């Protein structure tokens, strides 16, 4: 039997936002970019890794679009395709699980890109030292690079 909550979510297209301490935010049924941006600005100070704390060279925040379709007539509880998930019912438990997986996926993409940039910087410094025997990076830049490396978690 379908719960009242599932009926509410399915029939009225409720919107949800799930924010994680590590900086990921997952939206359900928030299609308007201006609305998403407004919500992000409101919660920006509450997350550990906020948009404002990204280095200027890092670019825009990582995003990912994934569709969740609700079909109460579907025989299986869920079915997963490459670009969407079909559920028989969207309830709070499903929202928690889906947002956790998507939030972690985006966070991993973020840290992967961040580590790639740091590796490029360290590789460039190491190659220059190997080829010339000189170290041409300011002390401040070196300390910032080391601190960024040490604070990546």
CSV table of N, CA and C in Angstrom, one decimal:
chain,number,residue,atom,x,y,z
A,1,UNK,N,0.8,-1.2,0.0
A,1,UNK,CA,0.0,0.0,0.0
A,1,UNK,C,0.9,1.3,0.0
A,2,UNK,N,0.4,2.3,-0.7
A,2,UNK,CA,1.1,3.5,-0.8
A,2,UNK,C,0.9,4.4,0.4
A,3,UNK,N,1.9,5.0,0.9
A,3,UNK,CA,1.8,5.8,2.1
A,3,UNK,C,1.3,7.2,1.7
A,4,UNK,N,0.7,8.0,2.6
A,4,UNK,CA,0.3,9.3,2.4
A,4,UNK,C,1.4,10.2,1.9
A,5,UNK,N,2.6,10.0,2.4
A,5,UNK,CA,3.7,10.8,2.0
A,5,UNK,C,4.1,10.6,0.6
A,6,UNK,N,4.1,9.3,0.1
A,6,UNK,CA,4.4,9.0,-1.3
A,6,UNK,C,3.3,9.7,-2.2
A,7,UNK,N,2.1,9.6,-1.8
A,7,UNK,CA,1.1,10.2,-2.6
A,7,UNK,C,1.3,11.7,-2.7
A,8,UNK,N,1.7,12.3,-1.6
A,8,UNK,CA,1.9,13.8,-1.6
A,8,UNK,C,3.0,14.1,-2.6
A,9,UNK,N,4.1,13.4,-2.5
A,9,UNK,CA,5.3,13.7,-3.3
A,9,UNK,C,5.0,13.5,-4.8
A,10,UNK,N,4.3,12.4,-5.1
A,10,UNK,CA,4.0,12.0,-6.4
A,10,UNK,C,3.0,13.0,-7.1
A,11,UNK,N,1.9,13.3,-6.4
A,11,UNK,CA,0.9,14.1,-7.0
A,11,UNK,C,1.2,15.6,-7.0
A,12,UNK,N,1.9,16.1,-6.0
A,12,UNK,CA,2.0,17.6,-5.9
A,12,UNK,C,3.4,18.1,-6.2
A,13,UNK,N,4.3,17.2,-6.7
A,13,UNK,CA,5.6,17.6,-7.1
A,13,UNK,C,6.3,18.5,-6.1
A,14,UNK,N,6.4,18.0,-4.9
A,14,UNK,CA,7.1,18.8,-3.8
A,14,UNK,C,8.6,19.0,-4.2
A,15,UNK,N,9.2,20.1,-3.7
A,15,UNK,CA,10.6,20.4,-3.9
A,15,UNK,C,11.3,20.1,-2.7
A,16,UNK,N,12.6,19.6,-2.8
A,16,UNK,CA,13.4,19.3,-1.7
A,16,UNK,C,14.8,19.8,-2.0
A,17,UNK,N,15.5,20.1,-0.9
A,17,UNK,CA,16.9,20.5,-1.0
A,17,UNK,C,17.6,19.7,0.2
A,18,UNK,N,18.7,19.1,-0.2
A,18,UNK,CA,19.5,18.4,0.8
A,18,UNK,C,20.9,18.9,0.8
A,19,UNK,N,21.4,19.5,1.9
A,19,UNK,CA,22.7,20.1,1.9
A,19,UNK,C,23.6,19.3,2.9
A,20,UNK,N,24.9,19.0,2.4
A,20,UNK,CA,25.8,18.3,3.2
A,20,UNK,C,26.9,19.1,3.7
A,21,UNK,N,27.5,18.8,4.9
A,21,UNK,CA,28.5,19.6,5.5
A,21,UNK,C,29.8,19.7,4.6
A,22,UNK,N,30.0,18.7,3.8
A,22,UNK,CA,31.2,18.7,2.9
A,22,UNK,C,31.0,19.5,1.7
A,23,UNK,N,29.9,20.2,1.5
A,23,UNK,CA,29.7,21.2,0.5
A,23,UNK,C,28.8,20.8,-0.7
A,24,UNK,N,28.3,19.6,-0.7
A,24,UNK,CA,27.4,19.2,-1.8
A,24,UNK,C,26.0,19.6,-1.5
A,25,UNK,N,25.2,19.9,-2.5
A,25,UNK,CA,23.8,20.3,-2.3
A,25,UNK,C,23.1,19.5,-3.4
A,26,UNK,N,22.0,18.9,-3.1
A,26,UNK,CA,21.2,18.1,-4.0
A,26,UNK,C,19.8,18.7,-4.0
A,27,UNK,N,19.2,19.0,-5.2
A,27,UNK,CA,17.9,19.5,-5.4
A,27,UNK,C,17.0,18.5,-6.0
A,28,UNK,N,15.8,18.4,-5.5
A,28,UNK,CA,14.7,17.6,-6.1
A,28,UNK,C,13.6,18.6,-6.5
A,29,UNK,N,13.2,18.5,-7.8
A,29,UNK,CA,12.1,19.3,-8.4
A,29,UNK,C,12.3,20.8,-8.2
A,30,UNK,N,13.6,21.3,-8.3
A,30,UNK,CA,13.9,22.7,-8.3
A,30,UNK,C,14.5,23.0,-9.7
A,31,UNK,N,13.6,23.2,-10.7
A,31,UNK,CA,14.1,23.4,-12.1
A,31,UNK,C,14.7,24.8,-12.4
A,32,UNK,N,14.2,25.8,-11.7
A,32,UNK,CA,14.6,27.2,-12.0
A,32,UNK,C,16.0,27.5,-11.5
A,33,UNK,N,16.9,27.9,-12.4
A,33,UNK,CA,18.3,28.2,-12.0
A,33,UNK,C,18.3,29.3,-11.0
A,34,UNK,N,17.5,30.3,-11.2
A,34,UNK,CA,17.5,31.4,-10.2
A,34,UNK,C,17.1,31.0,-8.8
A,35,UNK,N,16.2,30.1,-8.7
A,35,UNK,CA,15.7,29.6,-7.4
A,35,UNK,C,16.9,28.8,-6.8
A,36,UNK,N,17.5,27.9,-7.6
A,36,UNK,CA,18.7,27.2,-7.0
A,36,UNK,C,19.8,28.1,-6.6
A,37,UNK,N,20.1,29.1,-7.4
A,37,UNK,CA,21.1,30.1,-7.0
A,37,UNK,C,20.8,30.8,-5.7
A,38,UNK,N,19.5,31.2,-5.5
A,38,UNK,CA,19.1,31.9,-4.3
A,38,UNK,C,19.3,30.9,-3.1
A,39,UNK,N,18.8,29.7,-3.2
A,39,UNK,CA,19.0,28.7,-2.1
A,39,UNK,C,20.5,28.5,-1.8
A,40,UNK,N,21.3,28.4,-2.8
A,40,UNK,CA,22.8,28.2,-2.6
A,40,UNK,C,23.4,29.4,-1.9
A,41,UNK,N,23.0,30.6,-2.2
A,41,UNK,CA,23.5,31.8,-1.5
A,41,UNK,C,23.0,31.8,0.0
A,42,UNK,N,21.8,31.3,0.2
A,42,UNK,CA,21.3,31.3,1.6
A,42,UNK,C,22.1,30.3,2.5
A,43,UNK,N,22.4,29.1,1.9
A,43,UNK,CA,23.1,28.1,2.7
A,43,UNK,C,24.6,28.1,2.6
A,44,UNK,N,25.1,29.0,1.8
A,44,UNK,CA,26.6,29.0,1.5
A,44,UNK,C,27.5,29.0,2.7
A,45,UNK,N,27.1,29.8,3.7
A,45,UNK,CA,27.9,29.9,4.9
A,45,UNK,C,27.9,28.7,5.8
A,46,UNK,N,26.9,27.8,5.6
A,46,UNK,CA,26.7,26.6,6.5
A,46,UNK,C,27.5,25.4,6.1
A,47,UNK,N,28.1,25.4,4.9
A,47,UNK,CA,28.8,24.3,4.4
A,47,UNK,C,30.3,24.5,4.6
A,48,UNK,N,31.0,23.4,4.8
A,48,UNK,CA,32.4,23.4,5.0
A,48,UNK,C,33.2,23.9,3.8
A,49,UNK,N,32.8,23.4,2.6
A,49,UNK,CA,33.4,23.8,1.3
A,49,UNK,C,32.5,24.6,0.5
A,50,UNK,N,32.5,25.9,0.7
A,50,UNK,CA,31.6,26.8,0.0
A,50,UNK,C,32.1,27.3,-1.3
A,51,UNK,N,31.2,27.8,-2.1
A,51,UNK,CA,31.6,28.4,-3.4
A,51,UNK,C,32.6,29.5,-3.2
A,52,UNK,N,32.4,30.4,-2.2
A,52,UNK,CA,33.4,31.5,-2.0
A,52,UNK,C,34.8,31.0,-1.6
A,53,UNK,N,34.9,29.9,-1.1
A,53,UNK,CA,36.2,29.4,-0.6
A,53,UNK,C,37.0,28.7,-1.7
A,54,UNK,N,36.4,28.5,-2.9
A,54,UNK,CA,37.1,27.8,-3.9
A,54,UNK,C,38.2,28.8,-4.5
A,55,UNK,N,39.4,28.3,-4.8
A,55,UNK,CA,40.4,29.2,-5.4
A,55,UNK,C,39.9,29.7,-6.7
A,56,UNK,N,40.2,31.0,-7.1
A,56,UNK,CA,39.7,31.6,-8.3
A,56,UNK,C,40.1,30.7,-9.6
A,57,UNK,N,41.2,30.0,-9.5
A,57,UNK,CA,41.6,29.2,-10.7
A,57,UNK,C,40.8,27.9,-10.8
A,58,UNK,N,40.0,27.6,-9.8
A,58,UNK,CA,39.3,26.3,-9.8
A,58,UNK,C,38.0,26.3,-10.6
A,59,UNK,N,37.5,27.5,-10.9
A,59,UNK,CA,36.3,27.6,-11.7
A,59,UNK,C,35.0,27.4,-11.0
A,60,UNK,N,34.0,27.2,-11.8
A,60,UNK,CA,32.6,27.0,-11.3
A,60,UNK,C,32.4,25.8,-10.4
A,61,UNK,N,31.5,25.8,-9.5
A,61,UNK,CA,31.2,24.5,-8.8
A,61,UNK,C,30.8,23.4,-9.7
A,62,UNK,N,31.1,22.2,-9.3
A,62,UNK,CA,30.7,21.0,-10.0
A,62,UNK,C,29.2,20.7,-9.9
A,63,UNK,N,28.6,20.4,-11.0
A,63,UNK,CA,27.2,20.0,-11.0
A,63,UNK,C,27.0,18.7,-11.7
A,64,UNK,N,25.8,18.1,-11.5
A,64,UNK,CA,25.4,16.9,-12.1
A,64,UNK,C,23.9,16.9,-12.2
A,65,UNK,N,23.4,16.6,-13.3
A,65,UNK,CA,21.9,16.4,-13.5
A,65,UNK,C,21.6,15.0,-13.6
A,66,UNK,N,20.6,14.6,-12.8
A,66,UNK,CA,20.1,13.2,-12.8
A,66,UNK,C,18.6,13.2,-12.5
A,67,UNK,N,17.9,12.5,-13.3
A,67,UNK,CA,16.4,12.5,-13.2
A,67,UNK,C,15.9,11.3,-12.3
A,68,UNK,N,14.9,11.6,-11.5
A,68,UNK,CA,14.2,10.6,-10.7
A,68,UNK,C,12.8,10.7,-11.2
A,69,UNK,N,12.3,9.6,-11.8
A,69,UNK,CA,11.0,9.5,-12.3
A,69,UNK,C,10.1,8.6,-11.3
A,70,UNK,N,8.9,9.1,-11.1
A,70,UNK,CA,8.0,8.3,-10.2
A,70,UNK,C,6.9,7.7,-11.0
A,71,UNK,N,6.8,6.4,-11.0
A,71,UNK,CA,5.7,5.7,-11.7
A,71,UNK,C,5.1,4.7,-10.7
A,72,UNK,N,4.0,5.0,-10.1
A,72,UNK,CA,3.4,4.1,-9.1
A,72,UNK,C,2.9,2.7,-9.8
A,73,UNK,N,2.8,2.7,-11.1
A,73,UNK,CA,2.3,1.5,-11.8
A,73,UNK,C,3.5,0.5,-12.1
A,74,UNK,N,4.7,1.0,-11.9
A,74,UNK,CA,5.9,0.1,-12.2
A,74,UNK,C,5.9,-1.1,-11.4
A,75,UNK,N,6.2,-2.3,-11.9
A,75,UNK,CA,6.2,-3.5,-11.2
A,75,UNK,C,7.3,-3.6,-10.1
A,76,UNK,N,8.5,-3.2,-10.5
A,76,UNK,CA,9.7,-3.3,-9.6
A,76,UNK,C,9.6,-2.0,-8.7
A,77,UNK,N,10.3,-2.1,-7.6
A,77,UNK,CA,10.4,-1.0,-6.7
A,77,UNK,C,11.2,0.2,-7.3
A,78,UNK,N,12.2,-0.2,-8.1
A,78,UNK,CA,13.1,0.8,-8.7
A,78,UNK,C,13.8,0.1,-9.9
A,79,UNK,N,14.1,1.0,-10.9
A,79,UNK,CA,15.0,0.6,-12.0
A,79,UNK,C,15.9,1.7,-12.3
A,80,UNK,N,17.2,1.4,-12.5
A,80,UNK,CA,18.2,2.4,-12.8
A,80,UNK,C,18.7,2.3,-14.2
A,81,UNK,N,18.7,3.4,-14.9
A,81,UNK,CA,19.3,3.6,-16.2
A,81,UNK,C,20.5,4.5,-16.2
A,82,UNK,N,21.1,4.7,-17.3
A,82,UNK,CA,22.3,5.6,-17.3
A,82,UNK,C,22.0,7.0,-16.8
A,83,UNK,N,20.9,7.6,-17.2
A,83,UNK,CA,20.6,9.0,-16.9
A,83,UNK,C,19.4,9.2,-16.0
A,84,UNK,N,18.8,8.2,-15.6
A,84,UNK,CA,17.7,8.4,-14.7
A,84,UNK,C,17.3,7.1,-13.8
A,85,UNK,N,16.6,7.4,-12.8
A,85,UNK,CA,16.1,6.3,-11.9
A,85,UNK,C,14.6,6.4,-11.9
A,86,UNK,N,14.0,5.2,-12.0
A,86,UNK,CA,12.5,5.1,-11.9
A,86,UNK,C,12.2,4.5,-10.6
A,87,UNK,N,11.3,5.1,-9.9
A,87,UNK,CA,10.8,4.6,-8.6
A,87,UNK,C,9.3,4.4,-8.6
A,88,UNK,N,8.9,3.4,-7.9
A,88,UNK,CA,7.4,3.3,-7.7
A,88,UNK,C,6.9,4.4,-6.8
A,89,UNK,N,7.7,4.8,-5.9
A,89,UNK,CA,7.3,5.8,-4.9
A,89,UNK,C,8.5,6.6,-4.4
A,90,UNK,N,8.3,7.9,-4.3
A,90,UNK,CA,9.4,8.7,-3.8
A,90,UNK,C,9.0,9.1,-2.4
A,91,UNK,N,9.8,8.5,-1.4
A,91,UNK,CA,9.5,8.9,0.0
A,91,UNK,C,10.8,9.5,0.6
A,92,UNK,N,10.7,9.8,1.8
A,92,UNK,CA,11.9,10.5,2.5
A,92,UNK,C,13.1,9.6,2.5
A,93,UNK,N,12.9,8.3,2.7
A,93,UNK,CA,14.1,7.3,2.7
A,93,UNK,C,14.8,7.4,1.3
A,94,UNK,N,14.0,7.4,0.2
A,94,UNK,CA,14.5,7.4,-1.1
A,94,UNK,C,15.3,8.7,-1.3
A,95,UNK,N,14.7,9.8,-0.8
A,95,UNK,CA,15.4,11.1,-1.0
A,95,UNK,C,16.7,11.1,-0.3
A,96,UNK,N,16.8,10.6,0.9
A,96,UNK,CA,18.0,10.5,1.7
A,96,UNK,C,19.1,9.7,1.0
A,97,UNK,N,18.7,8.5,0.5
A,97,UNK,CA,19.6,7.6,-0.2
A,97,UNK,C,20.1,8.2,-1.5
A,98,UNK,N,19.2,8.7,-2.3
A,98,UNK,CA,19.6,9.3,-3.6
A,98,UNK,C,20.4,10.5,-3.4
A,99,UNK,N,20.1,11.4,-2.5
A,99,UNK,CA,20.9,12.6,-2.3
A,99,UNK,C,22.2,12.3,-1.7
A,100,UNK,N,22.3,11.3,-0.9
A,100,UNK,CA,23.7,10.9,-0.4
A,100,UNK,C,24.6,10.4,-1.5
A,101,UNK,N,24.1,9.6,-2.4
A,101,UNK,CA,24.9,9.0,-3.5
A,101,UNK,C,25.3,10.2,-4.5
A,102,UNK,N,24.3,11.0,-4.8
A,102,UNK,CA,24.6,12.1,-5.7
A,102,UNK,C,25.5,13.1,-5.1
A,103,UNK,N,25.3,13.5,-3.8
A,103,UNK,CA,26.2,14.4,-3.1
A,103,UNK,C,27.6,13.9,-3.0
A,104,UNK,N,27.8,12.6,-2.7
A,104,UNK,CA,29.1,12.1,-2.7
A,104,UNK,C,29.8,12.0,-4.0
A,105,UNK,N,29.0,11.7,-5.1
A,105,UNK,CA,29.5,11.7,-6.4
A,105,UNK,C,30.1,13.0,-6.9
A,106,UNK,N,29.3,14.1,-6.6
A,106,UNK,CA,29.8,15.4,-7.0
A,106,UNK,C,31.0,15.8,-6.1
A,107,UNK,N,31.0,15.5,-4.9
A,107,UNK,CA,32.1,15.8,-4.0
A,107,UNK,C,33.4,15.1,-4.5
A,108,UNK,N,33.2,13.8,-4.9
A,108,UNK,CA,34.4,13.1,-5.4
A,108,UNK,C,34.9,13.8,-6.7
A,109,UNK,N,34.0,14.2,-7.6
A,109,UNK,CA,34.4,14.9,-8.8
A,109,UNK,C,35.2,16.2,-8.4
A,110,UNK,N,34.7,16.9,-7.4
A,110,UNK,CA,35.3,18.1,-7.0
A,110,UNK,C,36.8,17.9,-6.5
A,111,UNK,N,36.9,16.9,-5.6
A,111,UNK,CA,38.2,16.6,-5.1
A,111,UNK,C,39.2,16.0,-6.1
A,112,UNK,N,38.6,15.2,-7.0
A,112,UNK,CA,39.4,14.7,-8.1
A,112,UNK,C,40.0,15.8,-9.0
A,113,UNK,N,39.2,16.8,-9.3
A,113,UNK,CA,39.7,18.0,-10.1
A,113,UNK,C,40.7,18.8,-9.3
A,114,UNK,N,40.4,19.0,-8.0
A,114,UNK,CA,41.3,19.7,-7.1
A,114,UNK,C,42.7,19.0,-7.0
A,115,UNK,N,42.7,17.7,-6.8
A,115,UNK,CA,44.0,17.0,-6.7
A,115,UNK,C,44.7,17.0,-8.1
A,116,UNK,N,44.0,16.9,-9.2
A,116,UNK,CA,44.6,17.0,-10.5
A,116,UNK,C,45.4,18.3,-10.7
A,117,UNK,N,44.7,19.4,-10.3
A,117,UNK,CA,45.4,20.7,-10.4
A,117,UNK,C,46.7,20.8,-9.5
A,118,UNK,N,46.6,20.3,-8.3
A,118,UNK,CA,47.7,20.3,-7.4
A,118,UNK,C,48.9,19.4,-8.0
A,119,UNK,N,48.5,18.3,-8.5
A,119,UNK,CA,49.5,17.4,-9.1
A,119,UNK,C,50.2,18.1,-10.3
A,120,UNK,N,49.5,18.8,-11.1
A,120,UNK,CA,50.1,19.6,-12.2
A,120,UNK,C,51.1,20.6,-11.7
A,121,UNK,N,50.7,21.3,-10.6
A,121,UNK,CA,51.6,22.3,-10.1
A,121,UNK,C,52.8,21.7,-9.5
A,122,UNK,N,52.7,20.6,-8.7
A,122,UNK,CA,53.9,19.9,-8.2
A,122,UNK,C,54.7,19.3,-9.3
A,123,UNK,N,54.1,18.8,-10.3
A,123,UNK,CA,54.9,18.2,-11.4
A,123,UNK,C,55.7,19.3,-12.1
A,124,UNK,N,55.1,20.4,-12.4
A,124,UNK,CA,55.8,21.5,-13.0
A,124,UNK,C,57.0,22.0,-12.2
A,125,UNK,N,56.8,22.1,-10.9
A,125,UNK,CA,57.9,22.5,-10.0
A,125,UNK,C,59.0,21.5,-10.0
A,126,UNK,N,58.6,20.2,-9.9
A,126,UNK,CA,59.6,19.2,-9.9
A,126,UNK,C,60.4,19.1,-11.2
A,127,UNK,N,59.7,19.2,-12.3
A,127,UNK,CA,60.4,19.1,-13.6
A,127,UNK,C,61.3,20.3,-13.8
A,128,UNK,N,60.9,21.5,-13.4
A,128,UNK,CA,61.8,22.7,-13.5
A,128,UNK,C,63.0,22.5,-12.6
A,129,UNK,N,62.9,22.0,-11.4
A,129,UNK,CA,64.0,21.7,-10.5
A,129,UNK,C,64.9,20.7,-11.1
A,130,UNK,N,64.3,19.6,-11.7
A,130,UNK,CA,65.1,18.5,-12.3
A,130,UNK,C,65.9,19.0,-13.5
A,131,UNK,N,65.3,19.9,-14.3
A,131,UNK,CA,66.0,20.3,-15.6
A,131,UNK,C,67.0,21.4,-15.3
A,132,UNK,N,66.6,22.4,-14.4
A,132,UNK,CA,67.5,23.6,-14.3
A,132,UNK,C,68.3,23.6,-12.9
A,133,UNK,N,67.8,22.8,-12.0
A,133,UNK,CA,68.4,22.8,-10.7
A,133,UNK,C,68.0,24.1,-9.8
A,134,UNK,N,67.1,24.9,-10.4
A,134,UNK,CA,66.6,26.1,-9.7
A,134,UNK,C,65.2,25.9,-9.2
A,135,UNK,N,64.9,26.6,-8.2
A,135,UNK,CA,63.6,26.7,-7.6
A,135,UNK,C,63.1,28.1,-7.8
A,136,UNK,N,62.2,28.3,-8.7
A,136,UNK,CA,61.7,29.7,-9.1
A,136,UNK,C,60.3,30.0,-8.6
A,137,UNK,N,59.9,29.5,-7.5
A,137,UNK,CA,58.6,29.7,-6.9
A,137,UNK,C,58.8,30.6,-5.6
A,138,UNK,N,57.9,31.6,-5.5
A,138,UNK,CA,58.0,32.4,-4.3
A,138,UNK,C,57.7,31.5,-3.0
A,139,UNK,N,58.3,31.9,-1.9
A,139,UNK,CA,58.0,31.2,-0.7
A,139,UNK,C,56.5,31.2,-0.4
A,140,UNK,N,55.8,32.3,-0.6
A,140,UNK,CA,54.4,32.4,-0.3
A,140,UNK,C,53.6,31.4,-1.2
A,141,UNK,N,53.9,31.4,-2.5
A,141,UNK,CA,53.2,30.5,-3.4
A,141,UNK,C,53.4,29.0,-3.0
A,142,UNK,N,54.7,28.7,-2.6
A,142,UNK,CA,55.0,27.3,-2.2
A,142,UNK,C,54.2,26.9,-0.9
A,143,UNK,N,54.2,27.8,0.1
A,143,UNK,CA,53.4,27.6,1.3
A,143,UNK,C,51.9,27.4,1.0
A,144,UNK,N,51.4,28.2,0.1
A,144,UNK,CA,50.0,28.1,-0.3
A,144,UNK,C,49.7,26.8,-0.9
A,145,UNK,N,50.6,26.3,-1.8
A,145,UNK,CA,50.4,25.1,-2.5
A,145,UNK,C,50.5,23.9,-1.5
A,146,UNK,N,51.4,24.0,-0.6
A,146,UNK,CA,51.6,22.9,0.5
A,146,UNK,C,50.4,22.9,1.4
A,147,UNK,N,49.9,24.1,1.8
A,147,UNK,CA,48.7,24.2,2.6
A,147,UNK,C,47.5,23.7,1.9
A,148,UNK,N,47.3,24.0,0.7
A,148,UNK,CA,46.2,23.5,-0.1
A,148,UNK,C,46.2,21.9,-0.2
A,149,UNK,N,47.4,21.4,-0.4
A,149,UNK,CA,47.6,20.0,-0.4
A,149,UNK,C,47.3,19.3,0.9
A,150,UNK,N,47.7,20.0,2.0
A,150,UNK,CA,47.5,19.4,3.4
A,150,UNK,C,46.0,19.5,3.8
A,151,UNK,N,45.3,20.5,3.3
A,151,UNK,CA,43.9,20.7,3.7
A,151,UNK,C,42.9,20.0,2.8
A,152,UNK,N,43.4,19.3,1.8
A,152,UNK,CA,42.5,18.5,1.0
A,152,UNK,C,42.1,17.2,1.7
A,153,UNK,N,40.8,17.1,2.0
A,153,UNK,CA,40.3,15.9,2.7
A,153,UNK,C,39.1,15.4,2.1
